[in-house]
PDB file of C-alpha atoms and ligand atoms in Angstrom:
ATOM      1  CA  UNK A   1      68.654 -54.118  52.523  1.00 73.00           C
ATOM      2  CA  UNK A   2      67.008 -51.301  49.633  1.00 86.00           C
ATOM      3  CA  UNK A   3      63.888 -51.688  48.747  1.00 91.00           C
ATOM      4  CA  UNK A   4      62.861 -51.931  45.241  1.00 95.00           C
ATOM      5  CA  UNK A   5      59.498 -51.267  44.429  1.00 96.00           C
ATOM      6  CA  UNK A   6      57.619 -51.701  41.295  1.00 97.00           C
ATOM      7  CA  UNK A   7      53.605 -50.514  41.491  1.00 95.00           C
ATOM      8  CA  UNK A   8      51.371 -53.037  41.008  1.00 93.00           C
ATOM      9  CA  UNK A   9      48.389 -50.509  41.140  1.00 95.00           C
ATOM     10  CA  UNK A  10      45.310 -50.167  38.856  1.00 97.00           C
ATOM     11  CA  UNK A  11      44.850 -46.653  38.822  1.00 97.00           C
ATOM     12  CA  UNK A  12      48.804 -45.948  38.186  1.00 97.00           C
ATOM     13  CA  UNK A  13      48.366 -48.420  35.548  1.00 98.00           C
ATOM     14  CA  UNK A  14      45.258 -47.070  33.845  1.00 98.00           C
ATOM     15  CA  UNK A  15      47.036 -43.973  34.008  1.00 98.00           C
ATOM     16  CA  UNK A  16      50.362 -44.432  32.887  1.00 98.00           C
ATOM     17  CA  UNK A  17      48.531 -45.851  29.618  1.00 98.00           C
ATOM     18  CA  UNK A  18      46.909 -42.514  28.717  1.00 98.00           C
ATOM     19  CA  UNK A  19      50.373 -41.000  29.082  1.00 98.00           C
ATOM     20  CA  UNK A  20      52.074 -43.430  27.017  1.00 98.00           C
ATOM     21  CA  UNK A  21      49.847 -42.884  24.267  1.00 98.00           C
ATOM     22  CA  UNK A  22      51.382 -41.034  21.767  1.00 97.00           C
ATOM     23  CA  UNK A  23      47.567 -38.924  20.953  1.00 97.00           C
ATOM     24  CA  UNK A  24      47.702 -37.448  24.730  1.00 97.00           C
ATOM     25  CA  UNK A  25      48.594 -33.993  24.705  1.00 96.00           C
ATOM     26  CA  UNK A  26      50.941 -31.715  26.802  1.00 96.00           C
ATOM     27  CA  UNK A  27      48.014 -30.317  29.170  1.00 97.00           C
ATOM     28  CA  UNK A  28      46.400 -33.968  29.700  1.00 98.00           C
ATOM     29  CA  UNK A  29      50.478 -35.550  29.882  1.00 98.00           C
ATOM     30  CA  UNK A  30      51.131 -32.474  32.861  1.00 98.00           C
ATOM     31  CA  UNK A  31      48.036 -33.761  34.650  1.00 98.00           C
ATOM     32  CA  UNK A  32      48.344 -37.293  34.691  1.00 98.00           C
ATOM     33  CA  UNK A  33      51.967 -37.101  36.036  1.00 98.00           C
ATOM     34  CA  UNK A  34      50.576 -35.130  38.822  1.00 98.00           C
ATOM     35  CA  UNK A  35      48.227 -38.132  39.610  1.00 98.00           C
ATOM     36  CA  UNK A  36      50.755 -41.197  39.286  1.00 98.00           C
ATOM     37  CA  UNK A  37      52.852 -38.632  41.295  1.00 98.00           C
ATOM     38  CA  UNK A  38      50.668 -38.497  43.745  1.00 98.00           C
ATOM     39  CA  UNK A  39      49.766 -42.211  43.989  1.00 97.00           C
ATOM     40  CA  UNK A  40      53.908 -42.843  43.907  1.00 97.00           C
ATOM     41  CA  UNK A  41      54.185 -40.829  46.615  1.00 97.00           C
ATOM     42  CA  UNK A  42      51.911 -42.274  49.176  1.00 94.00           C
ATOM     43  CA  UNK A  43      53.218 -45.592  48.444  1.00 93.00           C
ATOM     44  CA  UNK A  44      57.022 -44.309  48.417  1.00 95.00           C
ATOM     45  CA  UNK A  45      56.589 -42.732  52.082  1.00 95.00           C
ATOM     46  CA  UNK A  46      54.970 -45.832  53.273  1.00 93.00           C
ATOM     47  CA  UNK A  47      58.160 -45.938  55.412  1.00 93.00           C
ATOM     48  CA  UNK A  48      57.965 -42.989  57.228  1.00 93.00           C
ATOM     49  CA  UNK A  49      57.781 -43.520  61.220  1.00 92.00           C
ATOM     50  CA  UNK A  50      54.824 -41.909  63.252  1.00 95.00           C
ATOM     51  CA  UNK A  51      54.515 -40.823  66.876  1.00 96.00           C
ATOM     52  CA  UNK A  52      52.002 -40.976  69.518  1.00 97.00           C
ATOM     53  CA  UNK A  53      50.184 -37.542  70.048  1.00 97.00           C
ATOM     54  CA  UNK A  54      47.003 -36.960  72.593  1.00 98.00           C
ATOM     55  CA  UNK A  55      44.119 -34.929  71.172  1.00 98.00           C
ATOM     56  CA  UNK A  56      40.743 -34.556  71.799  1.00 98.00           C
ATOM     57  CA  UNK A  57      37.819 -34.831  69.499  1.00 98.00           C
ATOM     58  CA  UNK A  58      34.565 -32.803  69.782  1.00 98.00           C
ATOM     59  CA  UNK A  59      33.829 -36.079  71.768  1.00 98.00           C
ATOM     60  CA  UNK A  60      36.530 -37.564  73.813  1.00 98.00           C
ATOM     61  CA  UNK A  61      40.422 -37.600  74.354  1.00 98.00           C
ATOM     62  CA  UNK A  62      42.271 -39.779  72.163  1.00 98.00           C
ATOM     63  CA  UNK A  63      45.782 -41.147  71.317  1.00 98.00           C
ATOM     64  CA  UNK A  64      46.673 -41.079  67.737  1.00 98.00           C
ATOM     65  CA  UNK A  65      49.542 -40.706  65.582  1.00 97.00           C
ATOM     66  CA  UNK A  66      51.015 -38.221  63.880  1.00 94.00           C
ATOM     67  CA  UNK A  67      54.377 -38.303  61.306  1.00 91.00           C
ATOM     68  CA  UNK A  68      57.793 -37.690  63.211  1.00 90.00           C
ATOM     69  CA  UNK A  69      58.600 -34.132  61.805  1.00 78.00           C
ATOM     70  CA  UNK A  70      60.197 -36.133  59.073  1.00 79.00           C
ATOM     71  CA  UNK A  71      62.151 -33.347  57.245  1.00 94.00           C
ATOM     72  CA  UNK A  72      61.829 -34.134  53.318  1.00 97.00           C
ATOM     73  CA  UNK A  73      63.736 -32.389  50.162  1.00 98.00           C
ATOM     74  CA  UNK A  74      61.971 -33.044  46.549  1.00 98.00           C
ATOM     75  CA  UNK A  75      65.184 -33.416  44.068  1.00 98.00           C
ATOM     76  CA  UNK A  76      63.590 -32.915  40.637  1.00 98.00           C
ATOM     77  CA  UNK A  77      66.252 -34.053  38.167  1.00 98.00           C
ATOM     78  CA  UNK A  78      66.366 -31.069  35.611  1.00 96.00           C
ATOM     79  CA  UNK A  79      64.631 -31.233  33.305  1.00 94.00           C
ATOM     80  CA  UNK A  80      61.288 -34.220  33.224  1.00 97.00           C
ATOM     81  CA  UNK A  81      61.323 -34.448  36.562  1.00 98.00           C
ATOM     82  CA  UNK A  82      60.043 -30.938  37.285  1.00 98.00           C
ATOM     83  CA  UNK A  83      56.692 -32.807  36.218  1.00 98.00           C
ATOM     84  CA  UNK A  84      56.608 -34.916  39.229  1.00 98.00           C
ATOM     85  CA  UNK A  85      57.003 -32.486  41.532  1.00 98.00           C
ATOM     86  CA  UNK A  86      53.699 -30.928  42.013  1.00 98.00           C
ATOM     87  CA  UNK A  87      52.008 -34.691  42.462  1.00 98.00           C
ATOM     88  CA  UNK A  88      54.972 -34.638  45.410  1.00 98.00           C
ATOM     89  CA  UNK A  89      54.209 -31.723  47.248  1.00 98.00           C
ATOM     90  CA  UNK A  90      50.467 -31.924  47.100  1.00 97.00           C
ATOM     91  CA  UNK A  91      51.161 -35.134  49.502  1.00 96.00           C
ATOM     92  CA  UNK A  92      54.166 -33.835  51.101  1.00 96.00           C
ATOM     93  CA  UNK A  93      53.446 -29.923  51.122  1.00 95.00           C
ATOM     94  CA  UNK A  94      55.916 -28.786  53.572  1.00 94.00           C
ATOM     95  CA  UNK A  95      58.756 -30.489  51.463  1.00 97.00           C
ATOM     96  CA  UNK A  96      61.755 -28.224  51.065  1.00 98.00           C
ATOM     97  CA  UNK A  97      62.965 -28.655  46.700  1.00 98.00           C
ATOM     98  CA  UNK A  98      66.522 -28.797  45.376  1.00 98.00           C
ATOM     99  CA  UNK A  99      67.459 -28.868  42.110  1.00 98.00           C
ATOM    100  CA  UNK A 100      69.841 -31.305  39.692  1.00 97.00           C
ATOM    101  CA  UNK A 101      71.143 -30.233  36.417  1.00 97.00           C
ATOM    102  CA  UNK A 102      73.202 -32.704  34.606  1.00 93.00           C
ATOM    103  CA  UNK A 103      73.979 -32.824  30.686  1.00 86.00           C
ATOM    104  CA  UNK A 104      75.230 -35.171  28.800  1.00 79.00           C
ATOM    105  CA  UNK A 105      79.246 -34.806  27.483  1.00 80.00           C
ATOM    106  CA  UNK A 106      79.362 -35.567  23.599  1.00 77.00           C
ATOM    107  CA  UNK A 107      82.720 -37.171  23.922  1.00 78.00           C
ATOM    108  CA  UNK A 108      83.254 -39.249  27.333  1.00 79.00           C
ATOM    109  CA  UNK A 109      79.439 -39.829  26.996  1.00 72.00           C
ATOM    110  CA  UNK A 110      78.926 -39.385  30.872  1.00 82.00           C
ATOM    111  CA  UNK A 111      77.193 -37.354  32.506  1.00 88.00           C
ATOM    112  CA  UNK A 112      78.279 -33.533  33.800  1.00 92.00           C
ATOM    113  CA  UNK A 113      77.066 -31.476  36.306  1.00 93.00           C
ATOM    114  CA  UNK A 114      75.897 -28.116  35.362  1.00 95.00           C
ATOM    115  CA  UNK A 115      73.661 -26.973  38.115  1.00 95.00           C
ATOM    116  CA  UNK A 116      72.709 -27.801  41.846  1.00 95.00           C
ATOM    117  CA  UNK A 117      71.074 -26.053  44.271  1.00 96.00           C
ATOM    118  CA  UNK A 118      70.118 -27.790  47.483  1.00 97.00           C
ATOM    119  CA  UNK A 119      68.152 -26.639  50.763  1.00 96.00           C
ATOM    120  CA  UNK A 120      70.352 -25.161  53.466  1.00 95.00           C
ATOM    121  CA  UNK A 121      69.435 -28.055  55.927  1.00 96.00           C
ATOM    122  CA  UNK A 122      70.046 -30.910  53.342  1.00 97.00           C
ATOM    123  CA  UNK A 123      71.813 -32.964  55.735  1.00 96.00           C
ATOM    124  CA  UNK A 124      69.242 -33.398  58.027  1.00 94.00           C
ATOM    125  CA  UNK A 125      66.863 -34.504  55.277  1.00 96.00           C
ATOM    126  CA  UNK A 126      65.435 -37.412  53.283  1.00 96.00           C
ATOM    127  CA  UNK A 127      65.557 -36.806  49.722  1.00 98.00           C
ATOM    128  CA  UNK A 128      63.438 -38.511  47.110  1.00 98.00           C
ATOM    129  CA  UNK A 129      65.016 -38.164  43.725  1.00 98.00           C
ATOM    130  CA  UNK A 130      62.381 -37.658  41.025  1.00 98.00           C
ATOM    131  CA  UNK A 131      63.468 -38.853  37.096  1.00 98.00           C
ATOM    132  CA  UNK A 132      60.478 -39.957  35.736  1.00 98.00           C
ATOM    133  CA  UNK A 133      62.068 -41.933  32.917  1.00 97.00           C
ATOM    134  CA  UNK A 134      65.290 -44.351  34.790  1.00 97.00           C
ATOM    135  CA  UNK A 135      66.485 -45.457  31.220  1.00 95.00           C
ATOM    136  CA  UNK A 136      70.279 -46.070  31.450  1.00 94.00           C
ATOM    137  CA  UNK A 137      70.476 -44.807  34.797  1.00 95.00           C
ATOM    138  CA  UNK A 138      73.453 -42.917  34.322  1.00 94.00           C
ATOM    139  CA  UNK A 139      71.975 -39.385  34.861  1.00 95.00           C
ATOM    140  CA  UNK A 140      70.312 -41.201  38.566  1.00 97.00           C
ATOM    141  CA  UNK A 141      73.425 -42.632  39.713  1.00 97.00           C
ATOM    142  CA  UNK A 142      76.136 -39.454  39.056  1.00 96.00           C
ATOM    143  CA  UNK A 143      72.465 -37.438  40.495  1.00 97.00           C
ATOM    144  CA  UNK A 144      72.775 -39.527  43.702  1.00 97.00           C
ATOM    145  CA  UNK A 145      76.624 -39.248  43.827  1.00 96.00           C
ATOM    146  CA  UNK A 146      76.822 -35.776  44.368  1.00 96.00           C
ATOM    147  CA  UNK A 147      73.835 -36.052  46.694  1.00 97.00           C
ATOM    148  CA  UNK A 148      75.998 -38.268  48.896  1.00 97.00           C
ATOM    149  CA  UNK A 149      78.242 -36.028  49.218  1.00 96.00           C
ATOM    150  CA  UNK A 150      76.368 -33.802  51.037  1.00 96.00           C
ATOM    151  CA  UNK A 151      75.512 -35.992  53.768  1.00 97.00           C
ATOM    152  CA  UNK A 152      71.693 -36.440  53.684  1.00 97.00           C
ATOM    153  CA  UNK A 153      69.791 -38.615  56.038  1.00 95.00           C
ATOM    154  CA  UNK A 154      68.768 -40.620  53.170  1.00 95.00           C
ATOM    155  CA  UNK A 155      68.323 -40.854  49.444  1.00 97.00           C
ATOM    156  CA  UNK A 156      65.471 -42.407  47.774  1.00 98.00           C
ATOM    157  CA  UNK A 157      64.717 -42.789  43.974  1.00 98.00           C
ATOM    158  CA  UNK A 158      61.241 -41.916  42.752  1.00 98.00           C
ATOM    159  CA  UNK A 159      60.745 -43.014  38.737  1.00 98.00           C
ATOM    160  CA  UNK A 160      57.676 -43.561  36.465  1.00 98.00           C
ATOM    161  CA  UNK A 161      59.056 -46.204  33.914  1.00 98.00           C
ATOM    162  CA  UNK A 162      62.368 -47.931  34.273  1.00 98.00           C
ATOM    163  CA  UNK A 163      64.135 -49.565  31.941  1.00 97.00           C
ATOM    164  CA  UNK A 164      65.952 -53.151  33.510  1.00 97.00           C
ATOM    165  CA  UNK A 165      69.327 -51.718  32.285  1.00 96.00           C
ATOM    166  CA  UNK A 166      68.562 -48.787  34.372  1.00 96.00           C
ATOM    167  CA  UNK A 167      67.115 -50.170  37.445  1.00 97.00           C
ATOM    168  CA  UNK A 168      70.715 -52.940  37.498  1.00 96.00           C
ATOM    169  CA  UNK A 169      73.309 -49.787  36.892  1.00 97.00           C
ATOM    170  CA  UNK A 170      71.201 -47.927  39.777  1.00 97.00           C
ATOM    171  CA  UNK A 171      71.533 -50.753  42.020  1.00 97.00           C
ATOM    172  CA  UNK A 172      75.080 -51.691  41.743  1.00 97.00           C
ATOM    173  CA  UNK A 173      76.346 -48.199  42.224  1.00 97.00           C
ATOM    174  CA  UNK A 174      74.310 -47.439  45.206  1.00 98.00           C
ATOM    175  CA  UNK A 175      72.565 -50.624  46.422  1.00 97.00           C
ATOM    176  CA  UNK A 176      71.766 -48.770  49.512  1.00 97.00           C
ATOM    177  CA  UNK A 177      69.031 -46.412  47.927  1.00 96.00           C
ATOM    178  CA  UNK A 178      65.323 -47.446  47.569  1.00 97.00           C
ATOM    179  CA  UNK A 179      64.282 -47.555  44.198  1.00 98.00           C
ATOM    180  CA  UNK A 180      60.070 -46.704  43.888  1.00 98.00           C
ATOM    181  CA  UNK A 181      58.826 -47.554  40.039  1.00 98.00           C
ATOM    182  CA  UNK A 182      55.652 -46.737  38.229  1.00 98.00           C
ATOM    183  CA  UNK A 183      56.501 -49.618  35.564  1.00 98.00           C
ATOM    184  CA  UNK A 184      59.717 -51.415  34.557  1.00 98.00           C
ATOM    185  CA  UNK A 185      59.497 -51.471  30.448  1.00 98.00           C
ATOM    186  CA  UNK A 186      60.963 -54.269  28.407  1.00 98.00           C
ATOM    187  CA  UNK A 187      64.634 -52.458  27.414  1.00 97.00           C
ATOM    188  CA  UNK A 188      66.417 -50.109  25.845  1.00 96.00           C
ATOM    189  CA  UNK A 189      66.896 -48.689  22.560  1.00 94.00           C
ATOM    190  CA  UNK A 190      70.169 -47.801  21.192  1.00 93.00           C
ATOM    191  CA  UNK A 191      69.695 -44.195  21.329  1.00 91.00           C
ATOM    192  CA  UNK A 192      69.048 -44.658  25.375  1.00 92.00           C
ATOM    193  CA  UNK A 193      65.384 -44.531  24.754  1.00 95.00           C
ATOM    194  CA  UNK A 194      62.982 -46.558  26.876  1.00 97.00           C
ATOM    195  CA  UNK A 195      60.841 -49.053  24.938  1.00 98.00           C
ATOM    196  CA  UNK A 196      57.933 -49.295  24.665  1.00 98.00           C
ATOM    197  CA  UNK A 197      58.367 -46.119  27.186  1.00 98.00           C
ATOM    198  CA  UNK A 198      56.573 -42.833  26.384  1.00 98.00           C
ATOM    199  CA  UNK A 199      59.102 -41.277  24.328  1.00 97.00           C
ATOM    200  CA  UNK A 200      60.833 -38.038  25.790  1.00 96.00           C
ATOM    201  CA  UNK A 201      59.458 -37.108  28.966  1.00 97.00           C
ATOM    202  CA  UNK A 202      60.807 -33.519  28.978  1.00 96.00           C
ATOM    203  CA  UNK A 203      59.268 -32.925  25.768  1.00 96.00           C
ATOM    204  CA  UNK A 204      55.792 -34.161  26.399  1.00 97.00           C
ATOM    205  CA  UNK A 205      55.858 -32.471  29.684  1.00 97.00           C
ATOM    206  CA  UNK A 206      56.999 -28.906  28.104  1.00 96.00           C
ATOM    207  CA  UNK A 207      55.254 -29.048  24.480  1.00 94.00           C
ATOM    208  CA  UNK A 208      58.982 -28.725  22.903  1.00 94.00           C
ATOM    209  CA  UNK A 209      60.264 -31.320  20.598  1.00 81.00           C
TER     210      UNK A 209
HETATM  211  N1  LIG B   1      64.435 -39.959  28.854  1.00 95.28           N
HETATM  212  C1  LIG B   1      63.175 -39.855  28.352  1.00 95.28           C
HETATM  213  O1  LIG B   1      62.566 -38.796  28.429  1.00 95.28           O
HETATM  214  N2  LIG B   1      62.634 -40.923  27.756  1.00 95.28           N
HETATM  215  C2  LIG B   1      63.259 -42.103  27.641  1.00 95.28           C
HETATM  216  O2  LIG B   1      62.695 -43.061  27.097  1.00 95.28           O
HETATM  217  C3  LIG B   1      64.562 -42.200  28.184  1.00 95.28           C
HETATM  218  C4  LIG B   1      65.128 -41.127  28.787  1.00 95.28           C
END
């Protein structure tokens, strides 16, 4: 059964306030998704299995545990979630990164695939998926179909704020893939915004508008 988690975390709250506020600035916004990233991540690993290891202390042998060699790929979804990626690897440094481009068509509406670049070893990986903002879900779910594709160990999805609309159209596509949210927001508005949201991601991240 996936796992769908939705923080329930003071500091990720407290934080994800400042970068909903419409007065924080690009430098401040950058920042603060590196520390809900970072928070997101230790929660969104929770999972990963340990083994036994023997070392010794400047006092005595011990037995303790280390993590399984648990190969990980980062998949940034082009552009926002290039923000969360830093938070990632500060927990996971030895993470390998792929990329995702995918654009929206102006006529069928869906999404199209215009760049992808994954790590050599990709199928003997877990990937976490970062989109900071899961609004209609579209751009997550064609993301984790051509994931699929190439045969990873797993797939997990790693978003800030999720919109409801988002989180069902995630889950009945691929109700095998662990869904890790910051916040799930009230809806969506007809432009595919999240309210009350942050506004666009990319563009708060990057200074453009
Ligand atoms: N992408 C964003 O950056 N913001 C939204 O609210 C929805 C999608």
């Amino acid at each position: 059964m996936a796992r769908i988690v939705i923080f329930d975390h003071p500091l990720i709250k407290h934080k994800l306030s400042f970068i909903r506020d419409m007065n924080t600035g690009s430098k401040e916004f950058r920042e603060l998704v590196t520390e809900i990233s970072m928070l997101v991540a230790y929660e969104a690993t929770r999972d990963f299995p340990l083994m036994e290891v023997e070392i010794e202390t400047p006092m005595q042998k011990m037995t303790t545990e280390i993590l399984q060699g648990k190969k990980v790929g980062l998949v940034p979804i082009l552009r926002a979630g290039l923000g969360m990626v830093e938070g990632f690897l500060k927990i996971i440094p030895a993470a390998k990164i792929g990329h995702i481009g995918l654009y929206r068509d102006h006529d069928t509406l869906q999404p199209v695939e215009y760049f992808c670049k994954m790590p050599q070893d990709v199928d003997e990986r877990d990937l976490i998926v970062l989109d900071p903002m899961l609004a209609t879900g579209g751009t997550v779910v064609a993301a984790v179909d051509m994931l699929k594709k190439r045969n990873p160990r797993s797939i997990r999805v790693v978003s800030l704020i999720a919109a409801p609309e988002g989180m069902k159209n995630v889950k009945e596509h691929h109700p095998d893939i662990d869904i890790y949210v910051a916040a799930l927001d009230e809806k969506l508005d007809k432009n595919g915004y999240i309210l009350p949201g942050l506004g666009d991601a990319g563009d708060r991240l990057f200074g453009t508008k």
